[in-house]
mmCIF file of C-alpha atoms and ligand atoms in Angstrom:
data_model
loop_
_atom_site.group_PDB
_atom_site.id
_atom_site.type_symbol
_atom_site.label_atom_id
_atom_site.label_comp_id
_atom_site.label_asym_id
_atom_site.label_seq_id
_atom_site.Cartn_x
_atom_site.Cartn_y
_atom_site.Cartn_z
ATOM 1 C CA MET J 171 127.796 154.917 84.270
ATOM 2 C CA MET J 172 128.207 152.899 87.443
ATOM 3 C CA SER J 173 124.764 153.274 89.011
ATOM 4 C CA PRO J 174 123.608 149.892 90.301
ATOM 5 C CA LEU J 175 120.444 148.427 88.712
ATOM 6 C CA ALA J 176 119.942 145.751 91.346
ATOM 7 C CA ASN J 177 117.316 147.668 93.303
ATOM 8 C CA LYS J 178 115.359 148.966 90.310
ATOM 9 C CA THR J 179 111.859 147.535 89.934
ATOM 10 C CA PRO J 180 111.394 145.928 86.518
ATOM 11 C CA PRO J 181 108.798 147.597 84.274
ATOM 12 C CA PRO J 182 105.353 145.968 84.274
ATOM 13 C CA ASP J 183 105.726 144.618 80.738
ATOM 14 C CA ALA J 184 109.037 142.830 81.546
ATOM 15 C CA GLY J 185 107.279 139.489 81.854
ATOM 16 C CA SER J 186 108.186 138.200 78.389
ATOM 17 C CA GLY J 187 111.239 135.922 78.192
ATOM 18 C CA THR J 188 112.769 137.829 75.252
ATOM 19 C CA LEU J 189 112.708 141.166 77.066
ATOM 20 C CA LEU J 190 114.243 139.614 80.200
ATOM 21 C CA GLN J 191 116.946 137.998 78.073
ATOM 22 C CA GLU J 192 117.701 141.347 76.398
ATOM 23 C CA GLN J 193 117.939 143.037 79.833
ATOM 24 C CA ALA J 194 120.278 140.257 81.149
ATOM 25 C CA HIS J 195 122.605 140.780 78.158
ATOM 26 C CA SER J 196 122.925 144.527 78.918
ATOM 27 C CA LEU J 197 123.921 143.937 82.566
ATOM 28 C CA LEU J 198 127.269 143.092 84.146
ATOM 29 C CA ALA J 199 127.739 141.495 87.584
ATOM 30 C CA CYS J 200 130.737 142.349 89.781
ATOM 31 C CA PRO J 201 132.989 139.217 89.903
ATOM 32 C CA ASP J 202 133.682 139.804 93.632
ATOM 33 C CA CYS J 203 130.419 141.043 95.232
ATOM 34 C CA ASP J 204 127.769 140.194 92.551
ATOM 35 C CA LEU J 205 126.395 143.757 92.421
ATOM 36 C CA VAL J 206 124.782 144.272 88.981
ATOM 37 C CA PHE J 207 125.596 147.238 86.730
ATOM 38 C CA PRO J 208 124.493 148.352 83.276
ATOM 39 C CA LEU J 209 127.065 147.231 80.698
ATOM 40 C CA PRO J 210 129.532 150.159 80.468
ATOM 41 C CA CYS J 211 130.734 151.467 77.085
ATOM 42 C CA LEU J 212 134.479 151.975 77.438
ATOM 43 C CA SER J 213 137.328 152.894 75.133
ATOM 44 C CA PRO J 214 140.745 151.113 75.233
ATOM 45 C CA GLY J 215 142.754 152.382 78.208
ATOM 46 C CA GLU J 216 139.624 153.090 80.326
ATOM 47 C CA LYS J 217 138.680 150.901 83.295
ATOM 48 C CA ALA J 218 135.286 150.345 84.995
ATOM 49 C CA ARG J 219 135.378 149.552 88.727
ATOM 50 C CA CYS J 220 132.651 148.294 91.057
ATOM 51 C CA GLY J 221 131.157 151.173 93.093
ATOM 52 C CA ARG J 222 130.807 148.936 96.169
ATOM 53 C CA CYS J 223 134.026 146.860 96.410
ATOM 54 C CA GLY J 224 136.348 148.472 93.846
ATOM 55 C CA ALA J 225 136.925 145.250 91.790
ATOM 56 C CA VAL J 226 137.718 145.808 88.105
ATOM 57 C CA LEU J 227 134.555 145.157 86.071
ATOM 58 C CA MET J 228 135.872 145.788 82.571
ATOM 59 C CA GLU J 229 139.177 146.857 81.091
ATOM 60 C CA PRO J 230 139.106 146.852 77.281
ATOM 61 C CA LYS J 231 142.384 145.905 75.640
ATOM 62 C CA SER J 232 143.820 147.974 72.776
ATOM 63 C CA HIS J 233 144.494 144.873 70.646
ATOM 64 C CA GLY J 234 142.006 142.571 68.938
ATOM 65 C CA PHE J 235 141.351 138.821 69.269
ATOM 66 C CA ASP J 236 144.015 138.114 66.641
ATOM 67 C CA TYR J 237 146.745 139.038 69.169
ATOM 68 C CA SER J 238 145.523 136.400 71.683
ATOM 69 C CA ILE J 239 145.061 133.854 68.865
ATOM 70 C CA ALA J 240 148.700 134.352 67.723
ATOM 71 C CA LEU J 241 149.932 133.823 71.330
ATOM 72 C CA ALA J 242 147.751 130.702 71.714
ATOM 73 C CA LEU J 243 149.038 129.236 68.423
ATOM 74 C CA THR J 244 152.633 129.848 69.554
ATOM 75 C CA SER J 245 151.779 128.102 72.850
ATOM 76 C CA LEU J 246 150.370 125.144 70.912
ATOM 77 C CA LEU J 247 153.579 124.842 68.906
ATOM 78 C CA LEU J 248 155.682 124.980 72.105
ATOM 79 C CA PHE J 249 153.345 122.368 73.688
ATOM 80 C CA VAL J 250 153.946 119.976 70.752
ATOM 81 C CA LEU J 251 157.746 120.554 70.979
ATOM 82 C CA SER J 252 157.815 120.043 74.730
ATOM 83 C CA ASN J 253 155.975 116.702 74.380
ATOM 84 C CA THR J 254 157.934 115.425 71.384
ATOM 85 C CA PHE J 255 161.573 116.123 72.308
ATOM 86 C CA PRO J 256 163.633 114.947 75.339
ATOM 87 C CA LEU J 257 163.408 117.016 78.510
ATOM 88 C CA LEU J 258 166.808 116.052 79.985
ATOM 89 C CA LYS J 259 169.792 113.826 79.250
ATOM 90 C CA LEU J 260 171.260 112.334 82.439
ATOM 91 C CA GLN J 261 174.740 110.743 82.581
ATOM 92 C CA ILE J 262 175.589 108.983 85.821
ATOM 93 C CA ALA J 263 178.360 106.378 86.438
ATOM 94 C CA GLY J 264 178.737 105.638 82.728
ATOM 95 C CA ARG J 265 174.993 105.212 82.181
ATOM 96 C CA GLU J 266 173.007 107.550 80.009
ATOM 97 C CA GLN J 267 169.290 108.133 80.306
ATOM 98 C CA ILE J 268 167.052 110.392 78.272
ATOM 99 C CA GLY J 269 163.917 111.633 79.958
ATOM 100 C CA ALA J 270 160.783 113.176 78.473
ATOM 101 C CA ILE J 271 157.719 114.573 80.257
ATOM 102 C CA MET J 272 155.782 111.307 79.704
ATOM 103 C CA THR J 273 158.789 109.220 80.900
ATOM 104 C CA GLY J 274 158.390 110.846 84.337
ATOM 105 C CA VAL J 275 154.626 110.091 84.414
ATOM 106 C CA HIS J 276 155.251 106.423 83.410
ATOM 107 C CA ALA J 277 158.068 106.054 85.999
ATOM 108 C CA LEU J 278 155.916 107.444 88.830
ATOM 109 C CA TYR J 279 152.992 105.162 87.811
ATOM 110 C CA ASP J 280 155.248 102.067 87.634
ATOM 111 C CA GLN J 281 156.591 102.808 91.146
ATOM 112 C CA GLY J 282 153.066 102.893 92.524
ATOM 113 C CA PHE J 283 152.768 106.681 92.915
ATOM 114 C CA TRP J 284 149.702 106.861 90.662
ATOM 115 C CA GLU J 285 148.287 109.960 92.412
ATOM 116 C CA ILE J 286 151.506 111.937 91.754
ATOM 117 C CA ALA J 287 151.665 110.516 88.194
ATOM 118 C CA PHE J 288 148.130 111.753 87.547
ATOM 119 C CA LEU J 289 148.956 115.172 89.060
ATOM 120 C CA VAL J 290 152.029 115.560 86.835
ATOM 121 C CA LEU J 291 149.971 114.466 83.793
ATOM 122 C CA LEU J 292 147.260 116.974 84.712
ATOM 123 C CA VAL J 293 149.591 119.949 85.325
ATOM 124 C CA THR J 294 151.992 119.356 82.449
ATOM 125 C CA ILE J 295 149.806 117.936 79.660
ATOM 126 C CA ILE J 296 146.017 117.967 80.260
ATOM 127 C CA ALA J 297 145.615 121.470 81.802
ATOM 128 C CA PRO J 298 147.856 123.404 79.311
ATOM 129 C CA LEU J 299 146.324 121.548 76.303
ATOM 130 C CA PHE J 300 142.762 122.221 77.553
ATOM 131 C CA ARG J 301 143.593 125.935 77.977
ATOM 132 C CA ILE J 302 145.237 126.362 74.575
ATOM 133 C CA ILE J 303 142.519 124.457 72.677
ATOM 134 C CA SER J 304 139.790 126.342 74.604
ATOM 135 C CA VAL J 305 141.257 129.748 73.763
ATOM 136 C CA LEU J 306 141.422 128.772 70.067
ATOM 137 C CA TYR J 307 137.915 127.178 70.137
ATOM 138 C CA VAL J 308 136.396 130.350 71.587
ATOM 139 C CA LEU J 309 138.441 133.070 69.870
ATOM 140 C CA LEU J 310 139.097 131.772 66.334
ATOM 141 C CA PRO J 311 135.364 131.596 65.400
ATOM 142 C CA LEU J 312 134.709 134.953 67.145
ATOM 143 C CA TRP J 313 137.474 136.483 65.027
ATOM 144 C CA PHE J 314 135.599 135.270 61.917
ATOM 145 C CA GLY J 315 132.313 136.575 63.374
ATOM 146 C CA ARG J 316 130.941 133.179 64.393
ATOM 147 C CA ARG J 317 130.376 131.320 67.643
ATOM 148 C CA LEU J 318 130.788 127.546 68.081
ATOM 149 C CA LEU J 319 128.494 125.330 70.117
ATOM 150 C CA GLY J 320 129.222 125.459 73.867
ATOM 151 C CA ALA J 321 131.788 128.276 73.541
ATOM 152 C CA ALA J 322 130.299 130.223 76.474
ATOM 153 C CA HIS J 323 130.442 127.114 78.757
ATOM 154 C CA ILE J 324 134.045 126.416 77.734
ATOM 155 C CA PHE J 325 135.055 130.035 78.387
ATOM 156 C CA ARG J 326 133.365 129.937 81.813
ATOM 157 C CA TRP J 327 135.301 126.722 82.667
ATOM 158 C CA MET J 328 138.529 128.386 81.496
ATOM 159 C CA GLU J 329 137.958 131.205 84.020
ATOM 160 C CA ILE J 330 137.113 128.724 86.815
ATOM 161 C CA LEU J 331 140.204 126.578 86.124
ATOM 162 C CA ARG J 332 142.633 129.503 85.627
ATOM 163 C CA PRO J 333 144.043 129.458 89.207
ATOM 164 C CA TRP J 334 144.744 125.678 88.873
ATOM 165 C CA ALA J 335 147.139 125.961 85.908
ATOM 166 C CA MET J 336 150.450 125.472 87.750
ATOM 167 C CA SER J 337 152.982 124.430 85.120
ATOM 168 C CA GLU J 338 155.465 126.863 86.745
ATOM 169 C CA VAL J 339 155.576 124.620 89.839
ATOM 170 C CA PHE J 340 156.583 121.635 87.672
ATOM 171 C CA MET J 341 159.296 123.762 86.010
ATOM 172 C CA LEU J 342 160.555 124.846 89.417
ATOM 173 C CA GLY J 343 160.671 121.127 90.478
ATOM 174 C CA ILE J 344 162.835 120.276 87.439
ATOM 175 C CA LEU J 345 165.239 123.167 88.144
ATOM 176 C CA VAL J 346 165.563 122.178 91.856
ATOM 177 C CA ALA J 347 166.234 118.534 90.822
ATOM 178 C CA MET J 348 168.864 119.706 88.283
ATOM 179 C CA VAL J 349 170.711 121.727 90.928
ATOM 180 C CA LYS J 350 170.558 118.876 93.485
ATOM 181 C CA LEU J 351 171.719 116.214 91.006
ATOM 182 C CA GLY J 352 174.378 118.551 89.582
ATOM 183 C CA ASP J 353 177.136 117.123 91.791
ATOM 184 C CA LEU J 354 176.245 113.469 91.142
ATOM 185 C CA ALA J 355 175.462 113.426 87.468
ATOM 186 C CA THR J 356 175.995 115.301 84.219
ATOM 187 C CA ILE J 357 172.699 116.825 83.155
ATOM 188 C CA GLN J 358 172.054 118.177 79.693
ATOM 189 C CA PRO J 359 168.863 120.138 79.168
ATOM 190 C CA GLY J 360 166.866 119.025 76.135
ATOM 191 C CA VAL J 361 164.736 120.896 73.596
ATOM 192 C CA ALA J 362 161.576 120.116 75.612
ATOM 193 C CA LEU J 363 162.916 121.958 78.687
ATOM 194 C CA TYR J 364 163.361 125.198 76.728
ATOM 195 C CA SER J 365 160.028 124.636 74.961
ATOM 196 C CA PHE J 366 158.259 124.083 78.306
ATOM 197 C CA ALA J 367 159.774 127.277 79.737
ATOM 198 C CA GLY J 368 158.578 129.086 76.588
ATOM 199 C CA LEU J 369 155.142 127.485 76.942
ATOM 200 C CA ILE J 370 154.783 128.861 80.495
ATOM 201 C CA LEU J 371 155.677 132.390 79.308
ATOM 202 C CA PHE J 372 153.439 132.294 76.246
ATOM 203 C CA MET J 373 150.490 130.857 78.201
ATOM 204 C CA ALA J 374 150.845 133.639 80.797
ATOM 205 C CA ALA J 375 150.956 136.175 77.929
ATOM 206 C CA THR J 376 147.857 134.589 76.369
ATOM 207 C CA ASP J 377 146.011 134.825 79.688
ATOM 208 C CA ALA J 378 147.003 138.457 80.151
ATOM 209 C CA SER J 379 145.921 139.303 76.582
ATOM 210 C CA LEU J 380 142.374 137.922 76.925
ATOM 211 C CA ASP J 381 139.787 140.691 76.936
ATOM 212 C CA ASP J 382 137.200 138.887 79.130
ATOM 213 C CA GLY J 383 134.610 141.700 78.880
ATOM 214 C CA ALA J 384 134.738 141.898 75.092
ATOM 215 C CA ILE J 385 134.690 138.084 74.756
ATOM 216 C CA TRP J 386 131.588 137.794 76.949
ATOM 217 C CA VAL J 387 129.813 140.560 75.049
ATOM 218 C CA ARG J 388 130.509 138.791 71.746
ATOM 219 C CA LEU J 389 129.583 135.349 73.133
ATOM 220 C CA GLU J 390 126.275 136.625 74.532
ATOM 221 C CA ASP J 391 125.427 138.598 71.422
ATOM 222 C CA GLY J 392 125.761 135.409 69.362
ATOM 223 C CA ALA J 393 128.930 136.908 67.800
HETATM 224 ZN ZN1 ZN P 434 131.888 144.566 93.670
#
């Protein structure tokens, strides 16, 4: 099952574009060392590893696309809640201030820290929204047996940008600030804080539920 095809000489009649395309769709490259293998046929629970470096090539999930879609829709709901409701209510020396995620971005921008403002905007709003919409854009049509324009490109970008989704760092920053300000002010967590914590958990669950191998097979088959 795992014999490499990389060194095999193509048959003499492999010159036509269609045949080459068909061959490319039945091959799988190792994500770590680029060694090429014939597409393995696995059952849920089985795992295919690269014969050269040991990286996991395919690991079919026991659930269907609907499971990931449900997690992504829950993430979308939590995203809307975390951007609609207040994040924190701060009471200090008789003054009360209500802060939302966008309040922080505006405040940083107004104080001249536009780079940090952009980073907060990217990590808390743009990156999570791009991820959730991308999962739904790719998976919802596949679930109905269709494929939307550019779905393969979007899914490739999702995989490239995955290590850069760092909403947890922002959450950690809020918790540290809450502990440090605890002695000086009264802090009341808002609905958005709980929603954002839920969003981090559900986005991680969505990521873990994605069956990359099955998605690529369906995207390249034209669904
Ligand atoms: Zn490898």
